[in-house]
């Protein structure tokens, strides 16, 4: 009889234990759901799953360890839920508290949280019965379940838009045309957020014509007024490398973008014409399928990428100081990337396509115009265009130096240097600093004004006012003697 | 009895907890080697002129809000001073803190054209130091530079730069605060010699230049220069400046007293009027510059 009772009790305990694990899972998932449902088009669900598993497993291990000692783990689960919330939302809590209590620093908050959790632990273990704590865990699971559901419901219109998007046609370009070429090395360098002449004048009052003059002295053809079709890097770069307007803001999905970048038309075209493909990939932005290329250089681990979901999540946690410190590596990374550009000129004498994507002069701004590191507090200062201009001028001097070196080594090469979009000051002032854009169409024109210059074996090539994509198509058509059609101009 | 005991225990625990909270920042500072050293340097010591420049002030965003200051400094001599010491001294009333810096070889200074007329010591003229301002008391601090070439050659100089520490924030004062009252009973025998540039940058009027007072053959900086703003509607306002070292001015006028003749200010554009705004430099109760600079809005 006693044994029967005990077995029933164990069954009930096992049934209740589900709530303990479920509450932990939902508490851990909530901050991620909040981030994910607000950034559906930017975040890969796989990254969310990996991040969730990392955090959940930490709590899960503690609970399983507690289960080895007792069947009743509700009290441990409850304390774990509270601790996980404090750990995962530490940075936003600290930021908000600092507004009201500016004398409270990072360590004070850890001290306060740790004390509160110990107090709560003493109270729960001494004064609250197991059944009540299990019910609290049920309540926590329900509340966080509702919060996650609410975030999901808010995101439903966006989810519907994403689901209704038509499949993207990846293969809009006929690359099977008979091509002729002499195997000259080709370099395509994309510098994120490098503003064109008009945008720089409008938003920073900066005349960059001396840079264009110096490029012309090196033999470059320049188009200071070129505009792209978008200000979104995620749309522009897949299109550029796929030699077509495959992605638009209407059909864009993260999976379509990733699919295109696995094996874009540009890589396939050069491959089938006997070229090796060398990719310099800042922030792993391009991430091509390794089978479709010959060499790839990345300079960041997953935790050093500025925009990875795991890093964004970690930077909200109590561990944020360790991951903020990772960003201090950015100046070194930029220097390494410039070294890699220079090295690419020594890899092969002929038949090499080098494609480099560089997330600069895009923020974080780390250099002044002389290459000195600037204060970390200025790294995202959109209020002062001088900060952006400092990094832009530094990048310009490096471009001139490296382009000069490549041309000296290989005067018959082809170098295309572009940006994906211009200096997007209004967009950022609106998004982050609540300023309003009065004439969106007008500002869009200036924000789409890009850097667009081409060295074509020292020869003249008319790229005046062409978009970045049409410029690349023109270079490729001339180089291979083929006829890829221009995309429809938005200019 | 038991109840009284437990009450005492709770009170003792709370007191210990509060002491822990109060002493946490110094404990963290000690554990991470970010101790504060109260300065016992006399700010008036030494007649020696210190030639210096602060190249950079770097604010980190780590949890200690570390600040790194780098530059170079020396007292003229032709020797080599391997045990040279340099410190940053932040002084606010009777509260002063000293942060010792590492010294660095800066051989470039010995061939720098701007220092051609100086006896630059052979080595250890560069400095760099990192400190956490979180442990400092709140207040406005003036930055001094202490240089000890050797036991007989040492001094301290006012860099003219001010920093405001308020809890977790440590920022440099940029000038441009409105001054209510300025005495314009100017002495006609005094000339304000100045040159400065003004422009509108990022919603502030940025003013940068140098200024000093000439009274016959004597040149001096008797007080902080003040910016006088004459608006298009005829109204006048005055704004504060911050000082900077200008070794080029010392060289140009061959006068070491002009080391702190540099100044700058950032005046809010909301303070200027529509049309041409004329800026000049005033030394309180002494004189106004004939040189002006105009910004238009």
PDB file of C-alpha atoms in Angstrom, chain A residues 187 189 191 211 214-215 218-220 338 341-342 345 395-411 413-417 453-455:
ATOM      1  CA  UNK A 187      39.126  42.597 -58.319  1.00  0.00           C
ATOM      2  CA  UNK A 189      35.881  45.508 -53.697  1.00  0.00           C
ATOM      3  CA  UNK A 191      33.126  49.234 -49.137  1.00  0.00           C
ATOM      4  CA  UNK A 211      39.943  61.417 -53.950  1.00  0.00           C
ATOM      5  CA  UNK A 214      43.785  60.864 -57.429  1.00  0.00           C
ATOM      6  CA  UNK A 215      41.948  57.750 -58.612  1.00  0.00           C
ATOM      7  CA  UNK A 218      45.955  56.099 -61.238  1.00  0.00           C
ATOM      8  CA  UNK A 219      43.919  55.360 -64.378  1.00  0.00           C
ATOM      9  CA  UNK A 220      40.505  54.818 -62.843  1.00  0.00           C
ATOM     10  CA  UNK A 338      43.570  45.713 -45.940  1.00  0.00           C
ATOM     11  CA  UNK A 341      43.526  42.961 -50.221  1.00  0.00           C
ATOM     12  CA  UNK A 342      47.203  43.584 -50.818  1.00  0.00           C
ATOM     13  CA  UNK A 345      47.535  40.669 -55.819  1.00  0.00           C
ATOM     14  CA  UNK A 395      39.606  54.227 -46.024  1.00  0.00           C
ATOM     15  CA  UNK A 396      40.170  56.523 -49.034  1.00  0.00           C
ATOM     16  CA  UNK A 397      43.888  56.800 -48.300  1.00  0.00           C
ATOM     17  CA  UNK A 398      44.133  53.014 -47.929  1.00  0.00           C
ATOM     18  CA  UNK A 399      42.217  52.461 -51.195  1.00  0.00           C
ATOM     19  CA  UNK A 400      44.581  54.793 -53.049  1.00  0.00           C
ATOM     20  CA  UNK A 401      47.634  53.107 -51.597  1.00  0.00           C
ATOM     21  CA  UNK A 402      46.498  49.544 -52.231  1.00  0.00           C
ATOM     22  CA  UNK A 403      45.008  50.236 -55.676  1.00  0.00           C
ATOM     23  CA  UNK A 404      48.314  51.887 -56.604  1.00  0.00           C
ATOM     24  CA  UNK A 405      50.239  48.804 -55.428  1.00  0.00           C
ATOM     25  CA  UNK A 406      47.995  46.387 -57.348  1.00  0.00           C
ATOM     26  CA  UNK A 407      48.235  48.433 -60.538  1.00  0.00           C
ATOM     27  CA  UNK A 408      52.021  48.666 -60.181  1.00  0.00           C
ATOM     28  CA  UNK A 409      52.258  44.876 -59.931  1.00  0.00           C
ATOM     29  CA  UNK A 410      49.658  44.155 -62.594  1.00  0.00           C
ATOM     30  CA  UNK A 411      48.794  47.109 -64.862  1.00  0.00           C
ATOM     31  CA  UNK A 413      44.211  44.018 -64.160  1.00  0.00           C
ATOM     32  CA  UNK A 414      40.615  45.152 -63.693  1.00  0.00           C
ATOM     33  CA  UNK A 415      39.605  46.745 -60.385  1.00  0.00           C
ATOM     34  CA  UNK A 416      36.020  47.634 -59.573  1.00  0.00           C
ATOM     35  CA  UNK A 417      35.563  49.564 -56.342  1.00  0.00           C
ATOM     36  CA  UNK A 453      35.092  53.587 -59.816  1.00  0.00           C
ATOM     37  CA  UNK A 454      36.692  51.175 -62.264  1.00  0.00           C
ATOM     38  CA  UNK A 455      40.254  50.596 -63.367  1.00  0.00           C
TER      39      UNK A 455
END
